[in-house]
PDB file of C-alpha atoms in Angstrom:
ATOM      1  CA  MET A  16     -15.538  20.589  21.675  1.00  0.00           C
ATOM      2  CA  ALA A  17     -12.862  23.120  20.809  1.00  0.00           C
ATOM      3  CA  VAL A  18     -11.047  24.833  23.641  1.00  0.00           C
ATOM      4  CA  GLU A  19     -11.770  28.552  23.986  1.00  0.00           C
ATOM      5  CA  ARG A  20      -8.763  30.563  22.867  1.00  0.00           C
ATOM      6  CA  SER A  21      -7.477  33.900  24.093  1.00  0.00           C
ATOM      7  CA  GLU A  22      -6.714  36.674  21.663  1.00  0.00           C
ATOM      8  CA  PRO A  23      -3.609  35.859  19.601  1.00  0.00           C
ATOM      9  CA  THR A  24      -0.343  37.409  20.725  1.00  0.00           C
ATOM     10  CA  TYR A  25       1.104  37.682  17.241  1.00  0.00           C
ATOM     11  CA  ARG A  26       0.780  39.647  14.033  1.00  0.00           C
ATOM     12  CA  LEU A  27       0.218  37.825  10.745  1.00  0.00           C
ATOM     13  CA  ALA A  28       0.589  39.069   7.167  1.00  0.00           C
ATOM     14  CA  LEU A  29       0.484  37.633   3.648  1.00  0.00           C
ATOM     15  CA  PRO A  30       2.313  38.700   0.487  1.00  0.00           C
ATOM     16  CA  GLU A  31       0.660  41.319  -1.695  1.00  0.00           C
ATOM     17  CA  PRO A  32      -2.162  39.718  -3.745  1.00  0.00           C
ATOM     18  CA  THR A  33      -0.486  40.836  -6.950  1.00  0.00           C
ATOM     19  CA  THR A  34       2.223  38.224  -6.309  1.00  0.00           C
ATOM     20  CA  SER A  35       1.498  34.599  -7.196  1.00  0.00           C
ATOM     21  CA  PHE A  36       3.290  31.481  -5.936  1.00  0.00           C
ATOM     22  CA  GLU A  37       3.057  27.745  -6.504  1.00  0.00           C
ATOM     23  CA  GLN A  38       0.780  26.329  -3.827  1.00  0.00           C
ATOM     24  CA  ASP A  39       3.543  24.532  -1.932  1.00  0.00           C
ATOM     25  CA  ALA A  40       5.729  27.672  -1.993  1.00  0.00           C
ATOM     26  CA  GLU A  41       3.174  30.052  -0.478  1.00  0.00           C
ATOM     27  CA  TYR A  42       4.245  31.776   2.710  1.00  0.00           C
ATOM     28  CA  CYS A  43       3.169  34.136   5.434  1.00  0.00           C
ATOM     29  CA  VAL A  44       5.120  36.314   7.840  1.00  0.00           C
ATOM     30  CA  LEU A  45       4.578  36.256  11.563  1.00  0.00           C
ATOM     31  CA  ASP A  46       5.623  38.564  14.383  1.00  0.00           C
ATOM     32  CA  LEU A  47       5.574  36.924  17.807  1.00  0.00           C
ATOM     33  CA  GLY A  48       6.896  40.063  19.427  1.00  0.00           C
ATOM     34  CA  HIS A  49      10.483  39.800  18.271  1.00  0.00           C
ATOM     35  CA  GLY A  50      10.218  40.894  14.629  1.00  0.00           C
ATOM     36  CA  TRP A  51       8.847  39.358  11.451  1.00  0.00           C
ATOM     37  CA  THR A  52       9.713  35.751  10.500  1.00  0.00           C
ATOM     38  CA  GLU A  53       8.759  34.024   7.254  1.00  0.00           C
ATOM     39  CA  TYR A  54       6.895  30.684   7.391  1.00  0.00           C
ATOM     40  CA  ARG A  55       6.074  28.492   4.414  1.00  0.00           C
ATOM     41  CA  ILE A  56       2.406  27.754   4.969  1.00  0.00           C
ATOM     42  CA  HIS A  57       2.871  24.060   4.214  1.00  0.00           C
ATOM     43  CA  ASP A  58       5.310  23.815   7.131  1.00  0.00           C
ATOM     44  CA  TYR A  59       2.480  22.597   9.325  1.00  0.00           C
ATOM     45  CA  ASP A  60       4.755  21.465  12.140  1.00  0.00           C
ATOM     46  CA  GLU A  61       5.725  25.083  12.790  1.00  0.00           C
ATOM     47  CA  LEU A  62       2.182  26.439  12.410  1.00  0.00           C
ATOM     48  CA  PHE A  63       0.686  23.884  14.797  1.00  0.00           C
ATOM     49  CA  LYS A  64       2.996  24.986  17.603  1.00  0.00           C
ATOM     50  CA  ILE A  65       1.231  28.348  17.867  1.00  0.00           C
ATOM     51  CA  PRO A  66      -2.318  28.032  19.248  1.00  0.00           C
ATOM     52  CA  GLY A  67      -4.950  29.340  16.859  1.00  0.00           C
ATOM     53  CA  LEU A  68      -2.532  30.201  14.044  1.00  0.00           C
ATOM     54  CA  TYR A  69      -3.568  27.368  11.711  1.00  0.00           C
ATOM     55  CA  GLU A  70      -7.260  28.305  11.986  1.00  0.00           C
ATOM     56  CA  LYS A  71      -6.542  32.015  11.648  1.00  0.00           C
ATOM     57  CA  LEU A  72      -4.484  31.558   8.498  1.00  0.00           C
ATOM     58  CA  PHE A  73      -6.383  28.840   6.656  1.00  0.00           C
ATOM     59  CA  TYR A  74      -9.959  29.360   7.818  1.00  0.00           C
ATOM     60  CA  ASP A  75     -10.360  33.012   8.764  1.00  0.00           C
ATOM     61  CA  ILE A  76      -8.088  34.540   6.112  1.00  0.00           C
ATOM     62  CA  LEU A  77      -7.851  31.983   3.275  1.00  0.00           C
ATOM     63  CA  GLN A  78     -11.425  30.729   3.806  1.00  0.00           C
ATOM     64  CA  CYS A  79     -10.750  26.989   3.619  1.00  0.00           C
ATOM     65  CA  GLN A  80     -13.953  24.957   3.368  1.00  0.00           C
ATOM     66  CA  SER A  81     -12.700  21.437   2.597  1.00  0.00           C
ATOM     67  CA  PRO A  82     -13.458  19.740   5.953  1.00  0.00           C
ATOM     68  CA  ALA A  83     -17.094  20.866   5.867  1.00  0.00           C
ATOM     69  CA  VAL A  84     -17.456  19.986   2.162  1.00  0.00           C
ATOM     70  CA  VAL A  85     -16.076  16.465   2.573  1.00  0.00           C
ATOM     71  CA  ALA A  86     -17.861  15.677   5.824  1.00  0.00           C
ATOM     72  CA  GLY A  87     -21.098  16.901   4.293  1.00  0.00           C
ATOM     73  CA  ALA A  88     -20.615  14.878   1.108  1.00  0.00           C
ATOM     74  CA  LEU A  89     -19.883  11.729   3.132  1.00  0.00           C
ATOM     75  CA  ALA A  90     -22.945  12.315   5.314  1.00  0.00           C
ATOM     76  CA  GLU A  91     -25.132  12.661   2.199  1.00  0.00           C
ATOM     77  CA  GLN A  92     -23.951   9.312   0.836  1.00  0.00           C
ATOM     78  CA  LEU A  93     -24.412   7.588   4.189  1.00  0.00           C
ATOM     79  CA  ASP A  94     -27.971   8.891   4.307  1.00  0.00           C
ATOM     80  CA  ALA A  95     -28.602   7.803   0.708  1.00  0.00           C
ATOM     81  CA  VAL A  96     -27.802   4.163   1.518  1.00  0.00           C
ATOM     82  CA  GLY A  97     -29.285   4.169   5.009  1.00  0.00           C
ATOM     83  CA  VAL A  98     -26.056   3.908   7.010  1.00  0.00           C
ATOM     84  CA  ASP A  99     -26.236   5.300  10.546  1.00  0.00           C
ATOM     85  CA  PRO A 100     -23.160   7.524  11.056  1.00  0.00           C
ATOM     86  CA  SER A 101     -23.096   6.723  14.771  1.00  0.00           C
ATOM     87  CA  GLY A 102     -21.865   3.233  13.909  1.00  0.00           C
ATOM     88  CA  LEU A 103     -19.177   4.428  11.490  1.00  0.00           C
ATOM     89  CA  ARG A 104     -15.500   3.892  12.361  1.00  0.00           C
ATOM     90  CA  VAL A 105     -13.422   6.444  10.442  1.00  0.00           C
ATOM     91  CA  LEU A 106      -9.684   6.479   9.825  1.00  0.00           C
ATOM     92  CA  ASP A 107      -8.754  10.146   9.281  1.00  0.00           C
ATOM     93  CA  VAL A 108      -5.437  10.337   7.421  1.00  0.00           C
ATOM     94  CA  GLY A 109      -3.428  13.552   7.513  1.00  0.00           C
ATOM     95  CA  ALA A 110      -5.476  14.395  10.584  1.00  0.00           C
ATOM     96  CA  GLY A 111      -3.708  17.584  11.574  1.00  0.00           C
ATOM     97  CA  ASN A 112      -5.228  19.303  14.585  1.00  0.00           C
ATOM     98  CA  GLY A 113      -8.633  17.690  14.289  1.00  0.00           C
ATOM     99  CA  ILE A 114     -10.771  20.007  12.173  1.00  0.00           C
ATOM    100  CA  VAL A 115     -12.007  17.159   9.946  1.00  0.00           C
ATOM    101  CA  ALA A 116     -12.810  15.004  12.971  1.00  0.00           C
ATOM    102  CA  GLU A 117     -14.750  17.894  14.477  1.00  0.00           C
ATOM    103  CA  GLU A 118     -16.853  18.135  11.294  1.00  0.00           C
ATOM    104  CA  LEU A 119     -17.444  14.371  11.293  1.00  0.00           C
ATOM    105  CA  ARG A 120     -18.497  14.385  14.939  1.00  0.00           C
ATOM    106  CA  ALA A 121     -20.905  17.241  14.218  1.00  0.00           C
ATOM    107  CA  ARG A 122     -22.607  14.935  11.708  1.00  0.00           C
ATOM    108  CA  GLY A 123     -22.974  12.112  14.207  1.00  0.00           C
ATOM    109  CA  VAL A 124     -19.973   9.920  13.338  1.00  0.00           C
ATOM    110  CA  GLY A 125     -19.326   7.568  16.235  1.00  0.00           C
ATOM    111  CA  LYS A 126     -15.603   6.808  16.088  1.00  0.00           C
ATOM    112  CA  VAL A 127     -12.678   8.684  14.549  1.00  0.00           C
ATOM    113  CA  VAL A 128      -9.026   7.653  14.693  1.00  0.00           C
ATOM    114  CA  GLY A 129      -6.380  10.064  13.437  1.00  0.00           C
ATOM    115  CA  ILE A 130      -3.107   9.408  11.631  1.00  0.00           C
ATOM    116  CA  ASP A 131      -0.457  12.000  10.926  1.00  0.00           C
ATOM    117  CA  ILE A 132       3.297  11.904  10.407  1.00  0.00           C
ATOM    118  CA  LEU A 133       3.793  14.984  12.602  1.00  0.00           C
ATOM    119  CA  PRO A 134       3.865  14.747  16.407  1.00  0.00           C
ATOM    120  CA  GLU A 135       3.103  18.468  16.414  1.00  0.00           C
ATOM    121  CA  ALA A 136      -0.235  17.685  14.728  1.00  0.00           C
ATOM    122  CA  ARG A 137      -1.223  15.221  17.443  1.00  0.00           C
ATOM    123  CA  ASP A 138      -0.138  17.662  20.153  1.00  0.00           C
ATOM    124  CA  ALA A 139      -2.214  20.419  18.540  1.00  0.00           C
ATOM    125  CA  ALA A 140      -5.277  18.157  18.275  1.00  0.00           C
ATOM    126  CA  GLU A 141      -5.004  17.232  21.945  1.00  0.00           C
ATOM    127  CA  ARG A 142      -4.554  20.896  22.850  1.00  0.00           C
ATOM    128  CA  ASP A 143      -7.250  22.390  20.605  1.00  0.00           C
ATOM    129  CA  ARG A 144      -9.869  19.630  20.332  1.00  0.00           C
ATOM    130  CA  PRO A 145      -9.410  17.227  23.232  1.00  0.00           C
ATOM    131  CA  GLY A 146     -11.459  14.055  22.868  1.00  0.00           C
ATOM    132  CA  VAL A 147     -12.365  14.533  19.210  1.00  0.00           C
ATOM    133  CA  TYR A 148     -10.268  11.449  18.313  1.00  0.00           C
ATOM    134  CA  ASP A 149     -10.684   8.054  19.936  1.00  0.00           C
ATOM    135  CA  ASP A 150      -7.016   7.443  19.167  1.00  0.00           C
ATOM    136  CA  TYR A 151      -4.249   9.239  17.270  1.00  0.00           C
ATOM    137  CA  HIS A 152      -1.237   7.535  15.669  1.00  0.00           C
ATOM    138  CA  VAL A 153       1.915   9.407  14.712  1.00  0.00           C
ATOM    139  CA  VAL A 154       3.360   7.170  11.992  1.00  0.00           C
ATOM    140  CA  ASP A 155       4.860   7.180   8.515  1.00  0.00           C
ATOM    141  CA  LEU A 156       2.417   5.160   6.427  1.00  0.00           C
ATOM    142  CA  THR A 157       5.163   4.346   3.910  1.00  0.00           C
ATOM    143  CA  ASP A 158       7.298   2.708   6.619  1.00  0.00           C
ATOM    144  CA  LEU A 159       5.010   0.559   8.755  1.00  0.00           C
ATOM    145  CA  ASP A 160       6.079  -2.674  10.420  1.00  0.00           C
ATOM    146  CA  ASP A 161       3.593  -5.514  10.827  1.00  0.00           C
ATOM    147  CA  GLU A 162       2.969  -4.819  14.510  1.00  0.00           C
ATOM    148  CA  THR A 163       2.098  -1.163  13.912  1.00  0.00           C
ATOM    149  CA  THR A 164      -0.136  -2.039  10.961  1.00  0.00           C
ATOM    150  CA  GLU A 165      -2.023  -4.592  13.042  1.00  0.00           C
ATOM    151  CA  ASN A 166      -2.335  -2.163  15.938  1.00  0.00           C
ATOM    152  CA  ILE A 167      -3.901   0.522  13.772  1.00  0.00           C
ATOM    153  CA  SER A 168      -6.050  -1.884  11.740  1.00  0.00           C
ATOM    154  CA  ALA A 169      -7.519  -3.280  14.959  1.00  0.00           C
ATOM    155  CA  GLY A 170      -9.825  -0.262  14.865  1.00  0.00           C
ATOM    156  CA  GLY A 171     -11.920  -2.121  12.290  1.00  0.00           C
ATOM    157  CA  PHE A 172     -12.408   0.828   9.981  1.00  0.00           C
ATOM    158  CA  ASP A 173     -15.313   1.077   7.587  1.00  0.00           C
ATOM    159  CA  ALA A 174     -14.476   4.581   6.335  1.00  0.00           C
ATOM    160  CA  LEU A 175     -11.409   6.577   5.320  1.00  0.00           C
ATOM    161  CA  THR A 176     -11.116  10.347   5.091  1.00  0.00           C
ATOM    162  CA  CYS A 177      -8.170  12.281   3.709  1.00  0.00           C
ATOM    163  CA  VAL A 178      -8.861  15.990   3.333  1.00  0.00           C
ATOM    164  CA  ALA A 179      -6.524  18.428   1.562  1.00  0.00           C
ATOM    165  CA  ALA A 180      -3.518  16.279   2.439  1.00  0.00           C
ATOM    166  CA  LEU A 181      -2.823  14.410  -0.809  1.00  0.00           C
ATOM    167  CA  GLY A 182      -0.025  15.566  -3.073  1.00  0.00           C
ATOM    168  CA  PHE A 183       2.866  17.970  -2.531  1.00  0.00           C
ATOM    169  CA  GLY A 184       4.742  15.148  -0.785  1.00  0.00           C
ATOM    170  CA  ASP A 185       2.541  15.400   2.329  1.00  0.00           C
ATOM    171  CA  ILE A 186       0.899  12.014   1.739  1.00  0.00           C
ATOM    172  CA  PRO A 187       2.356  10.179  -1.265  1.00  0.00           C
ATOM    173  CA  PRO A 188       0.344   7.557  -3.186  1.00  0.00           C
ATOM    174  CA  ALA A 189       2.031   4.684  -1.304  1.00  0.00           C
ATOM    175  CA  ALA A 190       0.894   6.137   2.022  1.00  0.00           C
ATOM    176  CA  PHE A 191      -2.671   6.510   0.800  1.00  0.00           C
ATOM    177  CA  ARG A 192      -2.623   2.919  -0.459  1.00  0.00           C
ATOM    178  CA  ALA A 193      -1.457   1.682   2.958  1.00  0.00           C
ATOM    179  CA  ALA A 194      -4.351   3.483   4.648  1.00  0.00           C
ATOM    180  CA  PHE A 195      -6.815   2.294   1.999  1.00  0.00           C
ATOM    181  CA  ASP A 196      -5.797  -1.298   2.742  1.00  0.00           C
ATOM    182  CA  MET A 197      -6.828  -0.825   6.391  1.00  0.00           C
ATOM    183  CA  VAL A 198     -10.458  -0.138   5.427  1.00  0.00           C
ATOM    184  CA  ALA A 199     -12.968  -2.978   5.190  1.00  0.00           C
ATOM    185  CA  VAL A 200     -14.474  -3.974   1.852  1.00  0.00           C
ATOM    186  CA  ASP A 201     -17.657  -1.961   1.240  1.00  0.00           C
ATOM    187  CA  GLY A 202     -16.263   0.801   3.444  1.00  0.00           C
ATOM    188  CA  PHE A 203     -16.529   4.448   2.430  1.00  0.00           C
ATOM    189  CA  VAL A 204     -13.699   6.619   1.133  1.00  0.00           C
ATOM    190  CA  ALA A 205     -14.006  10.422   1.227  1.00  0.00           C
ATOM    191  CA  ILE A 206     -11.062  12.416  -0.103  1.00  0.00           C
ATOM    192  CA  THR A 207     -10.097  15.725  -1.623  1.00  0.00           C
ATOM    193  CA  LEU A 208      -7.199  16.603  -3.843  1.00  0.00           C
ATOM    194  CA  ARG A 209      -6.334  19.396  -6.200  1.00  0.00           C
ATOM    195  CA  ASP A 210      -8.389  19.064  -9.353  1.00  0.00           C
ATOM    196  CA  ASP A 211      -5.383  19.028 -11.689  1.00  0.00           C
ATOM    197  CA  PHE A 212      -3.897  16.078  -9.747  1.00  0.00           C
ATOM    198  CA  LEU A 213      -6.440  13.902 -11.586  1.00  0.00           C
ATOM    199  CA  THR A 214      -5.517  15.000 -15.093  1.00  0.00           C
ATOM    200  CA  ASP A 215      -3.306  13.247 -17.625  1.00  0.00           C
ATOM    201  CA  GLY A 216      -0.544  15.755 -16.914  1.00  0.00           C
ATOM    202  CA  ASP A 217      -0.430  14.932 -13.191  1.00  0.00           C
ATOM    203  CA  THR A 218       3.027  14.360 -11.723  1.00  0.00           C
ATOM    204  CA  SER A 219       1.930  13.584  -8.141  1.00  0.00           C
ATOM    205  CA  GLY A 220       1.085   9.948  -8.924  1.00  0.00           C
ATOM    206  CA  PHE A 221      -2.513  10.207  -7.762  1.00  0.00           C
ATOM    207  CA  ALA A 222      -4.089  10.223 -11.215  1.00  0.00           C
ATOM    208  CA  GLY A 223      -2.517   6.836 -11.869  1.00  0.00           C
ATOM    209  CA  LEU A 224      -3.437   5.451  -8.459  1.00  0.00           C
ATOM    210  CA  ILE A 225      -7.076   6.554  -8.547  1.00  0.00           C
ATOM    211  CA  SER A 226      -7.440   5.422 -12.165  1.00  0.00           C
ATOM    212  CA  SER A 227      -6.055   1.984 -11.321  1.00  0.00           C
ATOM    213  CA  LEU A 228      -8.370   1.606  -8.311  1.00  0.00           C
ATOM    214  CA  LEU A 229     -11.377   2.529 -10.439  1.00  0.00           C
ATOM    215  CA  ALA A 230     -10.294   0.265 -13.303  1.00  0.00           C
ATOM    216  CA  SER A 231      -9.753  -2.724 -10.999  1.00  0.00           C
ATOM    217  CA  GLY A 232     -13.128  -2.209  -9.370  1.00  0.00           C
ATOM    218  CA  GLU A 233     -11.539  -1.629  -5.948  1.00  0.00           C
ATOM    219  CA  LEU A 234     -13.084   1.823  -5.876  1.00  0.00           C
ATOM    220  CA  GLU A 235     -16.654   2.645  -6.853  1.00  0.00           C
ATOM    221  CA  GLU A 236     -17.260   6.364  -7.144  1.00  0.00           C
ATOM    222  CA  LEU A 237     -20.522   7.528  -5.603  1.00  0.00           C
ATOM    223  CA  ALA A 238     -20.243  11.301  -5.943  1.00  0.00           C
ATOM    224  CA  ALA A 239     -17.712  13.934  -6.948  1.00  0.00           C
ATOM    225  CA  THR A 240     -17.715  17.695  -7.046  1.00  0.00           C
ATOM    226  CA  VAL A 241     -15.256  20.451  -7.895  1.00  0.00           C
ATOM    227  CA  TYR A 242     -15.315  23.293  -5.400  1.00  0.00           C
ATOM    228  CA  ARG A 243     -13.189  26.121  -4.025  1.00  0.00           C
ATOM    229  CA  HIS A 244     -10.860  24.579  -1.460  1.00  0.00           C
ATOM    230  CA  ARG A 245      -9.540  27.937  -0.277  1.00  0.00           C
ATOM    231  CA  LEU A 246      -8.019  31.142  -1.539  1.00  0.00           C
ATOM    232  CA  ALA A 247      -4.401  31.230  -2.624  1.00  0.00           C
ATOM    233  CA  THR A 248      -2.215  33.899  -1.042  1.00  0.00           C
ATOM    234  CA  SER A 249      -2.809  35.787  -4.304  1.00  0.00           C
ATOM    235  CA  ARG A 250      -6.526  35.633  -3.300  1.00  0.00           C
ATOM    236  CA  ASP A 251      -7.314  33.542  -6.383  1.00  0.00           C
ATOM    237  CA  PRO A 252      -9.471  30.435  -5.827  1.00  0.00           C
ATOM    238  CA  LEU A 253      -7.789  27.033  -5.521  1.00  0.00           C
ATOM    239  CA  LEU A 254     -10.072  24.372  -7.009  1.00  0.00           C
ATOM    240  CA  TYR A 255     -10.170  20.903  -5.501  1.00  0.00           C
ATOM    241  CA  ARG A 256     -12.223  17.816  -6.210  1.00  0.00           C
ATOM    242  CA  ALA A 257     -14.100  16.044  -3.418  1.00  0.00           C
ATOM    243  CA  VAL A 258     -14.792  12.368  -4.064  1.00  0.00           C
ATOM    244  CA  VAL A 259     -16.905   9.930  -2.061  1.00  0.00           C
ATOM    245  CA  ALA A 260     -16.560   6.291  -3.036  1.00  0.00           C
ATOM    246  CA  ARG A 261     -16.868   2.766  -1.690  1.00  0.00           C
ATOM    247  CA  LYS A 262     -14.157   0.190  -1.449  1.00  0.00           C
ATOM    248  CA  ARG A 263     -15.044  -2.994  -3.294  1.00  0.00           C
ATOM    249  CA  ARG A 264     -13.405  -6.328  -3.997  1.00  0.00           C
ATOM    250  CA  PRO A 265     -11.302  -6.110  -7.162  1.00  0.00           C
ATOM    251  CA  ARG A 266     -12.845  -7.720 -10.209  1.00  0.00           C
ATOM    252  CA  GLY A 267     -11.456 -11.043 -11.324  1.00  0.00           C
TER     253      GLY A 267
END
């Protein structure tokens, strides 16, 4: 359950909506009582340090709906195949301060383990949503030693979630692949990424990765939908694709 928060002791503002920025260059300005300071909104380590700021910016103002969309889509597929969510063991990659885990718990998921590269994310999750994760690992998935990999994999995961964290250098394809390898065959995969990251013109690397997983049979898509992830700071909609799939043994 989320901790009750007092009224924020800061002022927050966005650029004028007539100004448009690339998604990873968007910014806000914040006054903590000592004058206005600019923050790039993808600098999550700085945002997480201020209680309630992440939710205020992304959920109250920019109307992010990805955690609810993905958790709901996963729950629908579990129900369709008769899987009880209370027995599911989920690895939540790019966990942040626990909003995805909170949505999963609300749908009856029994175990959630978080992974994030930022210690500030883990600290924020423990501060804002204590107990929502069974465990939380602060690691770089592209630089794991065998001991760390075994320690995380001991959770016996049969589901992977990665919500609004793929691309922009936050979680590169190699990191996603490392997490994917920790999930059991026939496990569920529920992810979101920007819709144009799956086009032929993609430069993030995810179009190639997802295409290769589908072609090899390692990934079987169950459902996909394009939806409004959130508003840009220009107040235009940012479209993402939510995908629920199952991990399979590669063909051949």
